[in-house]
Amino acid sequence: MTRVLLLIDHRENRRLLADWLSQRNEVVIADDDQALKTLFDVGIIDGPSLNRLWKPIQDRKIAELPCFLPLLLMTARQNVGLITRQLWQSIDELILLPIEKVELMLRVEVLLRARRCSLDLKESVFTRDEFLLVTAHESRTPLATIRSLAQSMASSLESGQTPDPIQIQQIFQAIDQQAETVSHLVSQLRDISRIESGQIILSRKITDVTRLVEGVTLAVQISANSHHITLIAPAPVMAWVDSLRLRQVLTNLIDNAIKYTPEGATIDLEVFTADPQTACIAVTDHGPGIAPEHRERIFDRFYRIRSGDDISGMGLGLYISRQIVNLHGGRIVAEFPPDGGTRFVISLPAASNLPLYVD
Ligand code: ADP
């Protein structure tokens, strides 16, 4: 809710304003400069208060930059000449009394809109800077590894040593893995910017979710031999999905299960229908689970529990997954079985009628 700060000496005007504005805003009444240090979205001030508080007002407006913190002066026409102290550095709008209630409301609303725009812009700039910082930080390690592998190869060749073919193969595999990490980071960032600008468009078809999950399981099993993956899936479960995007979500959940559980552990996948309208996919691991204080936040953008450790990631996978599932009209939640581990459940609207087209 927006917060309106009233710095009005005139008691009756203050009461009237507070009554009108509190219908749509939180109204805070104040008479000293302490109030200017609190959070508010628009200030309404009269002549006597402005004469007293013009300096702290200017300080607060400067402190708020680059955001716009609007201040509106209300004064009687005959008093306006008395208010001279750097008026336009303190005030963004002037209302001469008497004024119609509807006009006042409208003028306050326009200022609040300008305030919201400036806050949104600040948030976008902050997000962009955060992207850049996290990307720079996360790509540093794989790029440094690629460089050092390439340098060691070059120096062996320079010194006339014939590298062992197995060693060469290992080096190329390591380079490939590190390059894949960077390319994964880049595609996560591309997804995020598409999500933020509302540009992710799903290409949906009626799809057999069971077959899709089987396909992903098979692909992961081939590449990840450190974990054992099981799948329980009944006969076809049909849903209207973008299969590429759903594969991306599943792969992310399985990758996390692999990343955050010890080698040799089992990861259980399950496809089921919670009711005739809902197709579900669950990915359960038997790892350390997630401590209660972090559970609320794991789907937040850039949220990582053990940031700074040697497990790579930007805290974007679950955020992107949730956005993709939401776009399908579904939901994704994390559950925490009593015997430990983490269970992620995706629920999607099932295609309850006979399929028109099976992917
Ligand atoms: P990241 O790329 O950092 O893995 P995610 O958004 O996929 O980002 O996950 C956010 C955080 O949630 C992770 O950093 C990790 O701490 C925690 N997390 C996700 N999946 C699991 C899991 N299966 N077990 C334990 N912790 C997990």
Coordinates of C-alpha atoms and ligand atoms in Angstrom, one line a residue:
M1 CA 0.0 0.0 0.0
T2 CA 1.3 3.5 -0.8
R3 CA 2.2 5.7 2.1
V4 CA 1.3 9.4 2.2
L5 CA 3.1 11.7 4.6
L6 CA 1.1 14.7 5.8
L7 CA 3.0 17.7 7.0
I8 CA 0.1 20.0 7.5
D9 CA 0.0 22.5 10.4
H10 CA -3.7 23.5 9.8
R11 CA -5.6 21.1 11.9
E12 CA -8.9 21.0 10.0
N13 CA -7.2 20.7 6.6
R14 CA -5.1 17.9 8.0
R15 CA -8.1 16.0 9.3
L16 CA -10.0 16.4 5.9
L17 CA -7.0 15.3 3.9
A18 CA -6.3 12.3 6.2
D19 CA -9.9 11.2 5.8
W20 CA -9.9 11.4 2.0
L21 CA -6.6 9.9 1.4
S22 CA -6.8 7.0 3.9
Q23 CA -9.5 5.5 1.7
R24 CA -6.8 4.3 -0.7
N25 CA -3.5 4.9 1.1
E26 CA -1.8 4.5 4.4
V27 CA -1.6 8.0 5.8
V28 CA 1.1 9.2 8.3
I29 CA 0.7 12.5 10.0
A30 CA 3.8 14.3 11.3
D31 CA 5.1 17.7 12.2
D32 CA 8.8 17.4 12.5
D33 CA 11.9 16.4 10.4
Q34 CA 12.1 12.9 11.9
A35 CA 9.1 11.9 9.7
L36 CA 11.1 12.8 6.7
K37 CA 13.6 10.0 7.5
T38 CA 10.8 7.3 7.3
L39 CA 9.6 5.5 4.2
F40 CA 6.8 7.3 2.2
D41 CA 5.8 7.6 -1.4
V42 CA 4.4 11.1 -1.5
G43 CA 4.5 14.0 0.9
I44 CA 1.9 16.7 1.2
I45 CA 3.0 19.8 3.0
D46 CA 1.6 23.3 3.7
G47 CA 3.3 26.7 3.7
P48 CA 4.3 26.9 7.4
S49 CA 5.7 23.3 7.4
L50 CA 7.7 24.0 4.2
N51 CA 9.2 27.2 5.7
R52 CA 10.3 25.1 8.7
L53 CA 11.4 21.9 6.9
W54 CA 12.7 22.9 3.5
K55 CA 16.3 21.9 4.3
P56 CA 15.5 18.3 5.5
I57 CA 13.1 17.9 2.6
Q58 CA 15.9 18.8 0.1
D59 CA 18.3 16.4 1.9
R60 CA 15.8 13.6 1.8
K61 CA 15.0 14.1 -1.9
I62 CA 18.7 14.0 -2.7
A63 CA 19.2 10.9 -0.6
E64 CA 16.4 9.2 -2.5
L65 CA 18.0 9.8 -5.9
P66 CA 17.9 8.4 -8.6
C67 CA 14.3 7.7 -7.4
F68 CA 11.7 10.4 -7.5
L69 CA 10.1 11.3 -4.1
P70 CA 7.3 13.7 -4.8
L71 CA 6.4 16.5 -2.5
L72 CA 3.2 18.4 -3.0
L73 CA 2.6 21.9 -1.6
M74 CA -0.9 23.0 -0.6
T75 CA -1.4 26.6 0.1
A76 CA -4.0 29.4 -0.1
R77 CA -3.6 31.6 -3.2
Q78 CA -2.8 34.7 -1.1
N79 CA 0.0 32.9 0.8
V80 CA 1.9 31.5 -2.2
G81 CA 4.1 34.6 -2.5
L82 CA 5.4 34.0 1.0
I83 CA 7.0 30.7 0.1
T84 CA 10.1 31.4 -1.7
R85 CA 12.9 29.3 -0.2
Q86 CA 14.2 27.4 -3.2
L87 CA 10.6 26.3 -3.8
W88 CA 11.2 24.2 -6.9
Q89 CA 14.1 22.2 -5.3
S90 CA 11.7 21.1 -2.6
I91 CA 8.4 20.9 -4.3
D92 CA 7.1 19.0 -7.3
E93 CA 3.5 20.1 -7.4
L94 CA 1.5 23.1 -6.2
I95 CA -2.1 23.0 -5.2
L96 CA -3.9 26.2 -4.5
L97 CA -6.7 26.0 -2.0
P98 CA -9.6 25.6 -2.1
I99 CA -9.6 22.6 -4.4
E100 CA -12.1 20.0 -5.4
K101 CA -11.6 16.6 -3.7
V102 CA -11.5 14.8 -7.1
E103 CA -8.8 17.1 -8.4
L104 CA -6.7 16.6 -5.3
M105 CA -7.0 12.8 -5.6
L106 CA -6.1 12.9 -9.2
R107 CA -3.0 15.1 -8.7
V108 CA -1.8 12.8 -5.8
E109 CA -2.4 9.8 -8.0
V110 CA -0.3 11.2 -10.8
L111 CA 2.6 11.9 -8.4
L112 CA 2.2 8.3 -7.0
R113 CA 2.4 6.9 -10.6
A114 CA 5.6 8.9 -11.2
R115 CA 7.0 7.5 -7.9
R116 CA 6.2 3.9 -8.9
C117 CA 7.8 4.3 -12.3
S118 CA 11.0 5.6 -10.7
L119 CA 11.0 2.7 -8.2
D120 CA 10.5 0.2 -11.0
L121 CA 13.3 1.7 -13.0
K122 CA 15.6 1.6 -10.1
E123 CA 14.7 -2.1 -9.5
S124 CA 15.4 -2.9 -13.2
V125 CA 18.8 -1.2 -13.0
F126 CA 19.5 -3.1 -9.8
T127 CA 18.5 -6.4 -11.4
R128 CA 20.7 -5.7 -14.5
D129 CA 23.7 -4.9 -12.3
E130 CA 23.0 -8.0 -10.2
F131 CA 23.0 -10.1 -13.4
L132 CA 26.2 -8.7 -14.5
L133 CA 27.9 -9.2 -11.2
V134 CA 26.7 -12.8 -10.8
T135 CA 27.6 -13.7 -14.4
A136 CA 31.0 -12.2 -14.1
H137 CA 31.6 -14.0 -10.8
E138 CA 30.2 -17.4 -11.9
S139 CA 32.0 -17.5 -15.3
R140 CA 35.4 -16.6 -13.7
T141 CA 36.1 -20.1 -12.4
P142 CA 35.2 -22.1 -15.6
L143 CA 37.0 -19.6 -17.8
A144 CA 40.1 -19.7 -15.6
T145 CA 40.1 -23.5 -15.7
I146 CA 39.8 -23.5 -19.5
R147 CA 42.7 -21.1 -19.8
S148 CA 44.9 -23.1 -17.4
L149 CA 44.1 -26.4 -19.3
A150 CA 44.9 -24.7 -22.6
Q151 CA 48.1 -23.2 -21.2
S152 CA 49.3 -26.6 -19.8
M153 CA 48.7 -28.2 -23.2
A154 CA 50.5 -25.4 -25.1
S155 CA 53.5 -25.6 -22.7
S156 CA 53.8 -29.4 -23.1
L157 CA 53.8 -29.0 -26.9
E158 CA 56.3 -26.1 -26.7
S159 CA 58.7 -28.1 -24.6
G160 CA 58.6 -30.9 -27.3
Q161 CA 56.8 -33.4 -25.0
T162 CA 54.4 -35.6 -26.8
P163 CA 51.3 -35.5 -24.8
D164 CA 49.7 -38.8 -23.9
P165 CA 46.5 -39.3 -26.0
I166 CA 44.6 -40.3 -22.8
Q167 CA 45.8 -37.1 -21.2
I168 CA 44.8 -35.0 -24.2
Q169 CA 41.3 -36.6 -24.2
Q170 CA 40.9 -35.8 -20.5
I171 CA 42.0 -32.2 -21.1
F172 CA 39.5 -31.8 -23.9
Q173 CA 36.7 -33.3 -21.9
A174 CA 37.5 -31.0 -19.0
I175 CA 37.5 -28.0 -21.4
D176 CA 34.2 -29.1 -22.8
Q177 CA 32.6 -29.4 -19.3
Q178 CA 33.8 -26.0 -18.3
A179 CA 32.5 -24.5 -21.6
E180 CA 29.2 -26.1 -21.0
T181 CA 29.0 -24.5 -17.6
V182 CA 29.5 -21.1 -19.1
S183 CA 27.0 -21.8 -21.9
H184 CA 24.5 -22.9 -19.2
L185 CA 25.0 -19.6 -17.4
V186 CA 24.4 -17.7 -20.5
S187 CA 21.2 -19.5 -21.4
Q188 CA 19.9 -19.0 -17.8
L189 CA 20.6 -15.3 -18.2
R190 CA 18.8 -15.2 -21.6
D191 CA 15.8 -17.0 -20.0
I192 CA 15.7 -14.5 -17.1
S193 CA 15.7 -11.5 -19.4
R194 CA 12.9 -13.1 -21.5
I195 CA 10.9 -13.8 -18.3
E196 CA 11.4 -10.3 -17.0
S197 CA 10.3 -8.8 -20.2
G198 CA 7.4 -11.2 -20.6
Q199 CA 8.9 -12.7 -23.8
I200 CA 8.8 -16.3 -23.0
I201 CA 6.1 -17.7 -25.3
L202 CA 5.2 -21.4 -24.8
S203 CA 4.7 -23.6 -27.8
R204 CA 2.2 -26.1 -26.3
K205 CA 0.9 -29.4 -27.6
I206 CA -1.0 -32.2 -25.9
T207 CA 1.9 -34.4 -24.7
D208 CA 2.3 -37.7 -23.0
V209 CA 4.1 -36.5 -19.9
T210 CA 5.1 -40.1 -19.0
R211 CA 7.0 -40.5 -22.3
L212 CA 8.6 -37.1 -21.8
V213 CA 9.9 -38.0 -18.3
E214 CA 11.1 -41.4 -19.6
G215 CA 13.1 -39.5 -22.3
V216 CA 14.7 -37.1 -19.8
T217 CA 15.5 -40.0 -17.4
L218 CA 17.2 -41.9 -20.1
A219 CA 19.3 -38.9 -21.2
V220 CA 20.3 -38.1 -17.6
Q221 CA 21.2 -41.7 -16.8
I222 CA 23.6 -41.8 -19.7
S223 CA 25.5 -38.7 -18.6
A224 CA 25.3 -39.0 -14.8
N225 CA 26.7 -42.3 -13.7
S226 CA 27.3 -41.0 -10.2
H227 CA 23.7 -41.4 -9.1
H228 CA 21.0 -44.0 -9.6
I229 CA 17.8 -42.8 -11.1
T230 CA 14.5 -44.6 -10.8
L231 CA 11.2 -43.9 -12.5
I232 CA 7.6 -44.9 -11.6
A233 CA 5.2 -43.9 -14.3
P234 CA 1.8 -45.3 -15.1
A235 CA 0.2 -45.4 -18.6
P236 CA 0.1 -42.2 -20.6
V237 CA -0.6 -39.0 -18.6
M238 CA -1.6 -36.3 -21.1
A239 CA -1.1 -32.6 -20.5
W240 CA -0.9 -29.5 -22.7
V241 CA 2.7 -28.5 -22.4
D242 CA 5.7 -27.0 -24.1
S243 CA 7.8 -30.1 -24.1
L244 CA 11.2 -28.3 -24.5
R245 CA 10.5 -26.1 -21.6
L246 CA 9.1 -28.9 -19.4
R247 CA 12.3 -30.9 -20.2
Q248 CA 14.3 -27.9 -19.1
V249 CA 12.5 -27.8 -15.7
L250 CA 12.9 -31.5 -15.1
T251 CA 16.5 -31.5 -16.1
N252 CA 17.1 -28.6 -13.7
L253 CA 15.4 -30.5 -10.8
I254 CA 17.4 -33.7 -11.6
D255 CA 20.7 -31.7 -12.0
N256 CA 20.0 -30.2 -8.6
A257 CA 19.3 -33.5 -7.0
I258 CA 22.6 -34.8 -8.4
K259 CA 24.5 -31.7 -7.4
Y260 CA 23.2 -31.5 -3.8
T261 CA 23.2 -35.2 -2.8
P262 CA 26.2 -37.5 -2.3
E263 CA 27.5 -39.8 -5.0
G264 CA 25.8 -43.1 -5.2
A265 CA 22.5 -41.8 -3.9
T266 CA 19.2 -42.6 -5.6
I267 CA 16.9 -40.1 -7.2
D268 CA 13.3 -41.1 -7.6
L269 CA 11.1 -39.8 -10.4
E270 CA 7.4 -40.3 -10.5
V271 CA 4.5 -39.4 -12.8
F272 CA 1.0 -39.5 -11.5
T273 CA -2.4 -37.9 -11.7
A274 CA -3.4 -36.2 -8.4
D275 CA -7.0 -36.0 -9.8
P276 CA -8.4 -36.2 -13.3
Q277 CA -7.5 -32.5 -13.9
T278 CA -4.0 -32.6 -12.6
A279 CA -0.9 -34.3 -14.0
C280 CA 2.0 -34.4 -11.6
I281 CA 5.7 -35.1 -11.8
A282 CA 7.8 -35.6 -8.7
V283 CA 11.6 -35.6 -8.3
T284 CA 12.7 -36.9 -4.9
D285 CA 16.2 -37.1 -3.6
H286 CA 17.6 -38.5 -0.4
G287 CA 20.2 -35.8 0.2
P288 CA 20.6 -33.4 3.1
G289 CA 17.3 -31.6 2.4
I290 CA 16.8 -27.9 2.9
A291 CA 16.8 -26.3 6.3
P292 CA 13.4 -24.7 7.3
E293 CA 14.8 -21.2 7.3
H294 CA 15.7 -21.4 3.6
R295 CA 12.6 -23.2 2.3
E296 CA 10.5 -20.2 1.6
R297 CA 13.2 -18.6 -0.5
I298 CA 14.7 -21.3 -2.7
F299 CA 12.5 -20.2 -5.6
D300 CA 13.6 -16.6 -5.3
R301 CA 15.9 -15.1 -8.0
F302 CA 19.6 -15.6 -7.2
Y303 CA 18.9 -17.3 -3.9
R304 CA 21.5 -19.9 -3.0
I305 CA 21.9 -21.5 0.3
R306 CA 25.6 -22.3 0.2
S307 CA 26.8 -19.6 -2.0
G308 CA 30.5 -19.4 -2.2
D309 CA 31.1 -23.1 -2.0
D310 CA 32.4 -25.2 -4.9
I311 CA 29.0 -26.2 -6.2
S312 CA 28.4 -24.1 -9.3
G313 CA 25.1 -22.2 -9.8
M314 CA 23.6 -18.8 -9.8
G315 CA 20.4 -19.5 -7.8
L316 CA 18.3 -19.1 -11.0
G317 CA 17.3 -22.7 -11.9
L318 CA 14.4 -22.9 -9.5
Y319 CA 13.2 -19.4 -10.2
I320 CA 13.2 -20.1 -13.9
S321 CA 11.5 -23.4 -13.3
R322 CA 8.7 -21.8 -11.3
Q323 CA 8.1 -19.1 -13.9
I324 CA 7.9 -21.8 -16.7
V325 CA 5.5 -24.0 -14.7
N326 CA 3.4 -20.9 -13.8
L327 CA 3.1 -20.0 -17.5
H328 CA 1.6 -23.4 -18.0
G329 CA -1.0 -22.6 -15.4
G330 CA 0.6 -25.1 -13.1
R331 CA 2.6 -25.0 -9.9
I332 CA 5.8 -26.3 -8.5
V333 CA 6.4 -26.8 -4.8
A334 CA 9.1 -28.3 -2.6
E335 CA 8.2 -30.9 0.0
F336 CA 10.3 -32.3 2.8
P337 CA 9.7 -35.9 3.5
P338 CA 10.0 -36.9 7.2
D339 CA 12.8 -39.3 6.4
G340 CA 14.9 -36.5 4.8
G341 CA 15.8 -35.3 1.3
T342 CA 13.8 -33.0 -0.9
R343 CA 10.8 -33.7 -3.1
F344 CA 9.9 -31.3 -5.9
V345 CA 6.4 -31.7 -7.3
I346 CA 5.2 -30.1 -10.5
S347 CA 1.4 -30.0 -11.1
L348 CA 0.1 -29.3 -14.5
P349 CA -3.4 -29.0 -15.9
A350 CA -4.1 -32.4 -17.4
A351 CA -5.5 -32.7 -20.9
S352 CA -8.6 -34.7 -19.7
N353 CA -10.1 -35.1 -23.1
L354 CA -8.9 -37.5 -25.7
P355 CA -5.6 -36.2 -27.2
L356 CA -6.0 -34.4 -30.5
Y357 CA -2.3 -34.6 -31.1
V358 CA 0.3 -36.6 -29.2
D359 CA 3.8 -35.2 -29.2
Ligands
ADP1 P1 21.5 -23.2 -8.3 O1 21.8 -22.9 -9.7 O2 22.3 -22.4 -7.4 O3 21.5 -24.6 -8.0 P2 18.6 -23.2 -8.0 O4 17.7 -22.1 -8.1 O5 18.4 -24.4 -8.8 O6 20.1 -22.6 -8.1 O7 18.5 -23.7 -6.4 C1 18.5 -22.7 -5.4 C2 19.2 -23.3 -4.2 O8 18.3 -24.2 -3.6 C3 20.5 -24.0 -4.4 O9 21.6 -23.1 -4.4 C4 20.5 -25.0 -3.3 O10 21.1 -24.4 -2.2 C5 19.1 -25.3 -3.0 N1 18.6 -26.6 -3.6 C6 18.0 -26.7 -4.8 N2 17.7 -28.0 -5.0 C7 18.2 -28.7 -3.9 C8 18.2 -30.1 -3.5 N3 17.6 -31.0 -4.3 N4 18.7 -30.4 -2.3 C9 19.2 -29.5 -1.5 N5 19.3 -28.1 -1.8 C10 18.7 -27.8 -3.0

